[in-house]
Amino acid sequence: MDGIVVLISGRGSNLAAICKNGLASQIKCVISNKAAALGLNIAKEYNIPTEVIDHKLYNDRTEFDQALAKIIDKHNPKLVVLAGFMRILSPYFVKHYLNRLINIHPSLLPSFVGINAQEQAISEKVKVSGATVHFVTEQLDHGPIIAQGVVKILPNDTPDILSQRILEIEHTIYPFAISKILKNHTKIIDQKYVEVIYDENDNSILGKYQSQIYY
Ligand code: GRF
């Protein structure tokens, strides 16, 4: 097993960040459940193979997930990366890729799971929010946390403005977490938390965000 497969449904800004941060050659395929997903164009720019699999053509979630897994498994990836893939995954799929499936969520988990995480953070009047990269388990937006990036919430933030600032940090934290996993610099302990092995290049990769990112 080597490399990654990235699953998207939309604009693909995280996919672009993964490509820009030196990981394009590791991506074996980008798969979208929507033919119109803008992220497919990003994959094409990098000459990465793409596939579209429309969930509406399947009778139920498991049937779709089985068809999806069949495409993914052709590439035998070390890691499956959810990057704005707007489908809840079946227990079958999560088990099939246990410890090989990661997600990025726009909040400091376990706070604000589900959709509109940025709006939830603003309405709860919390002082900071951010982004979390985690291994996927059957419970939505849970699972061992690999890295988190913190963003201060400002008085005039709207969900859109906050989303933009969180997205900036997502674009650093996700490529960072993926490269740590590919380098075998992560270890899942008791299926509960992740030990990330530090190396001296880490801070140069995290760049201007290094004081906001924890792992
Ligand atoms: C990001 O906000 C990510 O946290 C969430 O979905 C969004 C995907 O955005 N899981 P993009 O398609 O990568 O631009």
Tab-separated table of N, CA and C in Angstrom, residues 19-104:
chain	number	residue	atom	x	y	z
A	19	CYS	N	-2.015	19.391	-2.910
A	19	CYS	CA	-1.175	19.345	-4.118
A	19	CYS	C	-0.036	20.343	-4.029
A	20	LYS	N	-0.356	21.578	-3.601
A	20	LYS	CA	0.660	22.654	-3.557
A	20	LYS	C	1.754	22.359	-2.553
A	21	ASN	N	1.420	21.577	-1.540
A	21	ASN	CA	2.416	21.301	-0.501
A	21	ASN	C	3.226	20.047	-0.788
A	22	GLY	N	3.435	19.771	-2.043
A	22	GLY	CA	4.369	18.714	-2.417
A	22	GLY	C	3.798	17.305	-2.384
A	23	LEU	N	2.467	17.189	-2.262
A	23	LEU	CA	1.903	15.832	-2.145
A	23	LEU	C	1.174	15.377	-3.417
A	24	ALA	N	1.190	16.204	-4.473
A	24	ALA	CA	0.445	15.836	-5.690
A	24	ALA	C	0.878	14.466	-6.225
A	25	SER	N	2.178	14.214	-6.167
A	25	SER	CA	2.664	12.945	-6.731
A	25	SER	C	2.238	11.740	-5.891
A	26	GLN	N	1.775	11.997	-4.682
A	26	GLN	CA	1.315	10.886	-3.823
A	26	GLN	C	-0.157	10.542	-4.075
A	27	ILE	N	-0.860	11.428	-4.808
A	27	ILE	CA	-2.304	11.209	-4.993
A	27	ILE	C	-2.537	10.280	-6.181
A	28	LYS	N	-3.095	9.108	-5.899
A	28	LYS	CA	-3.289	8.126	-6.973
A	28	LYS	C	-4.582	8.386	-7.721
A	29	CYS	N	-5.559	8.985	-7.027
A	29	CYS	CA	-6.835	9.247	-7.677
A	29	CYS	C	-7.642	10.220	-6.829
A	30	VAL	N	-8.416	11.085	-7.499
A	30	VAL	CA	-9.383	11.949	-6.799
A	30	VAL	C	-10.759	11.465	-7.228
A	31	ILE	N	-11.600	11.170	-6.243
A	31	ILE	CA	-12.938	10.648	-6.548
A	31	ILE	C	-13.981	11.622	-6.014
A	32	SER	N	-14.962	11.939	-6.861
A	32	SER	CA	-16.050	12.824	-6.431
A	32	SER	C	-17.379	12.110	-6.593
A	33	ASN	N	-18.326	12.407	-5.708
A	33	ASN	CA	-19.683	11.869	-5.894
A	33	ASN	C	-20.517	12.832	-6.738
A	34	LYS	N	-19.893	13.974	-7.125
A	34	LYS	CA	-20.617	14.948	-7.958
A	34	LYS	C	-19.784	15.277	-9.186
A	35	ALA	N	-20.400	15.131	-10.362
A	35	ALA	CA	-19.669	15.382	-11.614
A	35	ALA	C	-19.257	16.845	-11.724
A	36	ALA	N	-20.032	17.744	-11.092
A	36	ALA	CA	-19.758	19.185	-11.235
A	36	ALA	C	-18.762	19.709	-10.197
A	37	ALA	N	-18.217	18.849	-9.372
A	37	ALA	CA	-17.305	19.324	-8.315
A	37	ALA	C	-16.105	20.053	-8.926
A	38	LEU	N	-15.892	21.295	-8.500
A	38	LEU	CA	-14.793	22.098	-9.062
A	38	LEU	C	-13.429	21.471	-8.777
A	39	GLY	N	-13.352	20.752	-7.678
A	39	GLY	CA	-12.086	20.117	-7.303
A	39	GLY	C	-11.566	19.154	-8.364
A	40	LEU	N	-12.459	18.630	-9.203
A	40	LEU	CA	-12.015	17.704	-10.252
A	40	LEU	C	-11.082	18.421	-11.228
A	41	ASN	N	-11.340	19.730	-11.436
A	41	ASN	CA	-10.461	20.495	-12.348
A	41	ASN	C	-9.068	20.654	-11.751
A	42	ILE	N	-9.012	20.795	-10.434
A	42	ILE	CA	-7.701	20.923	-9.779
A	42	ILE	C	-6.902	19.641	-10.007
A	43	ALA	N	-7.576	18.498	-9.819
A	43	ALA	CA	-6.896	17.215	-10.042
A	43	ALA	C	-6.362	17.146	-11.473
A	44	LYS	N	-7.187	17.582	-12.409
A	44	LYS	CA	-6.776	17.506	-13.822
A	44	LYS	C	-5.553	18.380	-14.079
A	45	GLU	N	-5.531	19.583	-13.438
A	45	GLU	CA	-4.353	20.465	-13.601
A	45	GLU	C	-3.060	19.758	-13.203
A	46	TYR	N	-3.170	18.889	-12.219
A	46	TYR	CA	-1.976	18.173	-11.736
A	46	TYR	C	-1.819	16.800	-12.403
A	47	ASN	N	-2.631	16.544	-13.423
A	47	ASN	CA	-2.613	15.237	-14.108
A	47	ASN	C	-2.867	14.067	-13.178
A	48	ILE	N	-3.739	14.303	-12.212
A	48	ILE	CA	-4.105	13.215	-11.297
A	48	ILE	C	-5.373	12.543	-11.856
A	49	PRO	N	-5.405	11.210	-11.925
A	49	PRO	CA	-6.605	10.537	-12.416
A	49	PRO	C	-7.835	10.880	-11.564
A	50	THR	N	-8.985	11.007	-12.206
A	50	THR	CA	-10.218	11.308	-11.467
A	50	THR	C	-11.285	10.264	-11.781
A	51	GLU	N	-12.215	10.117	-10.857
A	51	GLU	CA	-13.387	9.266	-11.086
A	51	GLU	C	-14.590	9.965	-10.472
A	52	VAL	N	-15.753	9.763	-11.099
A	52	VAL	CA	-16.994	10.283	-10.520
A	52	VAL	C	-17.890	9.090	-10.241
A	53	ILE	N	-18.437	9.057	-9.035
A	53	ILE	CA	-19.381	7.994	-8.703
A	53	ILE	C	-20.585	8.652	-8.023
A	54	ASP	N	-21.711	8.602	-8.744
A	54	ASP	CA	-22.903	9.338	-8.315
A	54	ASP	C	-23.694	8.510	-7.303
A	55	HIS	N	-23.773	9.034	-6.070
A	55	HIS	CA	-24.456	8.265	-5.020
A	55	HIS	C	-25.937	8.053	-5.336
A	56	LYS	N	-26.506	8.930	-6.192
A	56	LYS	CA	-27.947	8.824	-6.475
A	56	LYS	C	-28.274	7.562	-7.296
A	57	LEU	N	-27.250	6.959	-7.869
A	57	LEU	CA	-27.499	5.763	-8.687
A	57	LEU	C	-27.537	4.474	-7.867
A	58	TYR	N	-27.399	4.601	-6.552
A	58	TYR	CA	-27.360	3.394	-5.703
A	58	TYR	C	-28.561	3.353	-4.773
A	59	ASN	N	-28.971	2.134	-4.426
A	59	ASN	CA	-30.187	1.961	-3.624
A	59	ASN	C	-30.033	2.460	-2.201
A	60	ASP	N	-28.868	2.249	-1.629
A	60	ASP	CA	-28.683	2.709	-0.249
A	60	ASP	C	-27.208	3.045	-0.006
A	61	ARG	N	-26.970	3.544	1.195
A	61	ARG	CA	-25.635	4.028	1.558
A	61	ARG	C	-24.570	2.939	1.443
A	62	THR	N	-24.910	1.743	1.934
A	62	THR	CA	-23.904	0.669	1.924
A	62	THR	C	-23.564	0.259	0.492
A	63	GLU	N	-24.598	0.202	-0.345
A	63	GLU	CA	-24.348	-0.198	-1.738
A	63	GLU	C	-23.423	0.820	-2.425
A	64	PHE	N	-23.686	2.103	-2.178
A	64	PHE	CA	-22.817	3.158	-2.735
A	64	PHE	C	-21.397	3.016	-2.174
A	65	ASP	N	-21.305	2.834	-0.870
A	65	ASP	CA	-19.985	2.763	-0.235
A	65	ASP	C	-19.190	1.554	-0.729
A	66	GLN	N	-19.898	0.460	-1.021
A	66	GLN	CA	-19.195	-0.724	-1.539
A	66	GLN	C	-18.624	-0.447	-2.928
A	67	ALA	N	-19.421	0.249	-3.747
A	67	ALA	CA	-18.945	0.587	-5.095
A	67	ALA	C	-17.765	1.557	-5.006
A	68	LEU	N	-17.862	2.492	-4.074
A	68	LEU	CA	-16.776	3.459	-3.875
A	68	LEU	C	-15.492	2.745	-3.421
A	69	ALA	N	-15.656	1.827	-2.473
A	69	ALA	CA	-14.490	1.100	-1.950
A	69	ALA	C	-13.815	0.284	-3.055
A	70	LYS	N	-14.632	-0.237	-3.967
A	70	LYS	CA	-14.076	-1.028	-5.064
A	70	LYS	C	-13.138	-0.160	-5.924
A	71	ILE	N	-13.546	1.077	-6.170
A	71	ILE	CA	-12.699	1.984	-6.971
A	71	ILE	C	-11.436	2.340	-6.174
A	72	ILE	N	-11.636	2.664	-4.895
A	72	ILE	CA	-10.478	3.053	-4.067
A	72	ILE	C	-9.470	1.903	-4.014
A	73	ASP	N	-9.973	0.686	-3.801
A	73	ASP	CA	-9.074	-0.450	-3.578
A	73	ASP	C	-8.249	-0.826	-4.813
A	74	LYS	N	-8.733	-0.392	-5.973
A	74	LYS	CA	-7.928	-0.625	-7.192
A	74	LYS	C	-6.568	0.071	-7.068
A	75	HIS	N	-6.564	1.179	-6.280
A	75	HIS	CA	-5.329	1.972	-6.142
A	75	HIS	C	-4.507	1.566	-4.927
A	76	ASN	N	-5.066	0.717	-4.103
A	76	ASN	CA	-4.370	0.192	-2.927
A	76	ASN	C	-3.648	1.289	-2.107
A	77	PRO	N	-4.383	2.349	-1.707
A	77	PRO	CA	-3.695	3.457	-1.032
A	77	PRO	C	-3.373	3.173	0.423
A	78	LYS	N	-2.355	3.855	0.900
A	78	LYS	CA	-2.023	3.768	2.327
A	78	LYS	C	-3.058	4.563	3.134
A	79	LEU	N	-3.608	5.601	2.490
A	79	LEU	CA	-4.483	6.518	3.215
A	79	LEU	C	-5.614	7.014	2.312
A	80	VAL	N	-6.823	7.093	2.881
A	80	VAL	CA	-7.958	7.688	2.175
A	80	VAL	C	-8.279	9.016	2.869
A	81	VAL	N	-8.293	10.089	2.071
A	81	VAL	CA	-8.396	11.443	2.630
A	81	VAL	C	-9.745	12.053	2.245
A	82	LEU	N	-10.557	12.372	3.247
A	82	LEU	CA	-11.834	13.052	2.980
A	82	LEU	C	-11.559	14.546	2.950
A	83	ALA	N	-11.840	15.180	1.816
A	83	ALA	CA	-11.564	16.620	1.706
A	83	ALA	C	-12.825	17.307	1.188
A	84	GLY	N	-13.764	17.513	2.116
A	84	GLY	CA	-15.037	18.109	1.722
A	84	GLY	C	-15.923	17.096	1.014
A	85	PHE	N	-15.853	15.842	1.445
A	85	PHE	CA	-16.705	14.783	0.870
A	85	PHE	C	-18.002	14.779	1.689
A	86	MET	N	-19.088	15.233	1.039
A	86	MET	CA	-20.309	15.511	1.789
A	86	MET	C	-21.244	14.294	1.878
A	87	ARG	N	-20.696	13.176	2.277
A	87	ARG	CA	-21.521	11.969	2.454
A	87	ARG	C	-21.205	11.380	3.816
A	88	ILE	N	-22.249	10.966	4.521
A	88	ILE	CA	-22.008	10.222	5.760
A	88	ILE	C	-21.638	8.808	5.350
A	89	LEU	N	-20.588	8.281	5.947
A	89	LEU	CA	-20.089	6.971	5.508
A	89	LEU	C	-20.695	5.852	6.347
A	90	SER	N	-20.937	4.731	5.699
A	90	SER	CA	-21.566	3.591	6.389
A	90	SER	C	-20.551	2.916	7.313
A	91	PRO	N	-21.047	2.178	8.330
A	91	PRO	CA	-20.148	1.403	9.182
A	91	PRO	C	-19.260	0.472	8.356
A	92	TYR	N	-19.826	-0.079	7.270
A	92	TYR	CA	-19.030	-0.953	6.393
A	92	TYR	C	-17.769	-0.230	5.921
A	93	PHE	N	-17.953	0.998	5.409
A	93	PHE	CA	-16.836	1.745	4.821
A	93	PHE	C	-15.807	2.106	5.885
A	94	VAL	N	-16.300	2.569	7.034
A	94	VAL	CA	-15.395	2.998	8.108
A	94	VAL	C	-14.559	1.810	8.600
A	95	LYS	N	-15.198	0.642	8.737
A	95	LYS	CA	-14.460	-0.562	9.176
A	95	LYS	C	-13.437	-0.971	8.130
A	96	HIS	N	-13.849	-0.905	6.878
A	96	HIS	CA	-12.978	-1.327	5.780
A	96	HIS	C	-11.670	-0.521	5.773
A	97	TYR	N	-11.765	0.776	6.129
A	97	TYR	CA	-10.572	1.639	6.103
A	97	TYR	C	-10.123	2.057	7.501
A	98	LEU	N	-10.422	1.231	8.485
A	98	LEU	CA	-10.045	1.587	9.854
A	98	LEU	C	-8.555	1.926	9.939
A	99	ASN	N	-8.272	3.081	10.525
A	99	ASN	CA	-6.899	3.599	10.691
A	99	ASN	C	-6.219	4.012	9.380
A	100	ARG	N	-7.016	4.058	8.310
A	100	ARG	CA	-6.468	4.492	7.012
A	100	ARG	C	-7.334	5.592	6.402
A	101	LEU	N	-8.249	6.136	7.216
A	101	LEU	CA	-9.235	7.096	6.702
A	101	LEU	C	-9.209	8.336	7.587
A	102	ILE	N	-8.953	9.510	6.962
A	102	ILE	CA	-8.902	10.735	7.772
A	102	ILE	C	-9.837	11.806	7.211
A	103	ASN	N	-10.164	12.736	8.108
A	103	ASN	CA	-11.099	13.812	7.760
A	103	ASN	C	-10.578	15.120	8.340
A	104	ILE	N	-11.019	16.233	7.740
A	104	ILE	CA	-10.749	17.538	8.355
A	104	ILE	C	-12.086	18.196	8.641
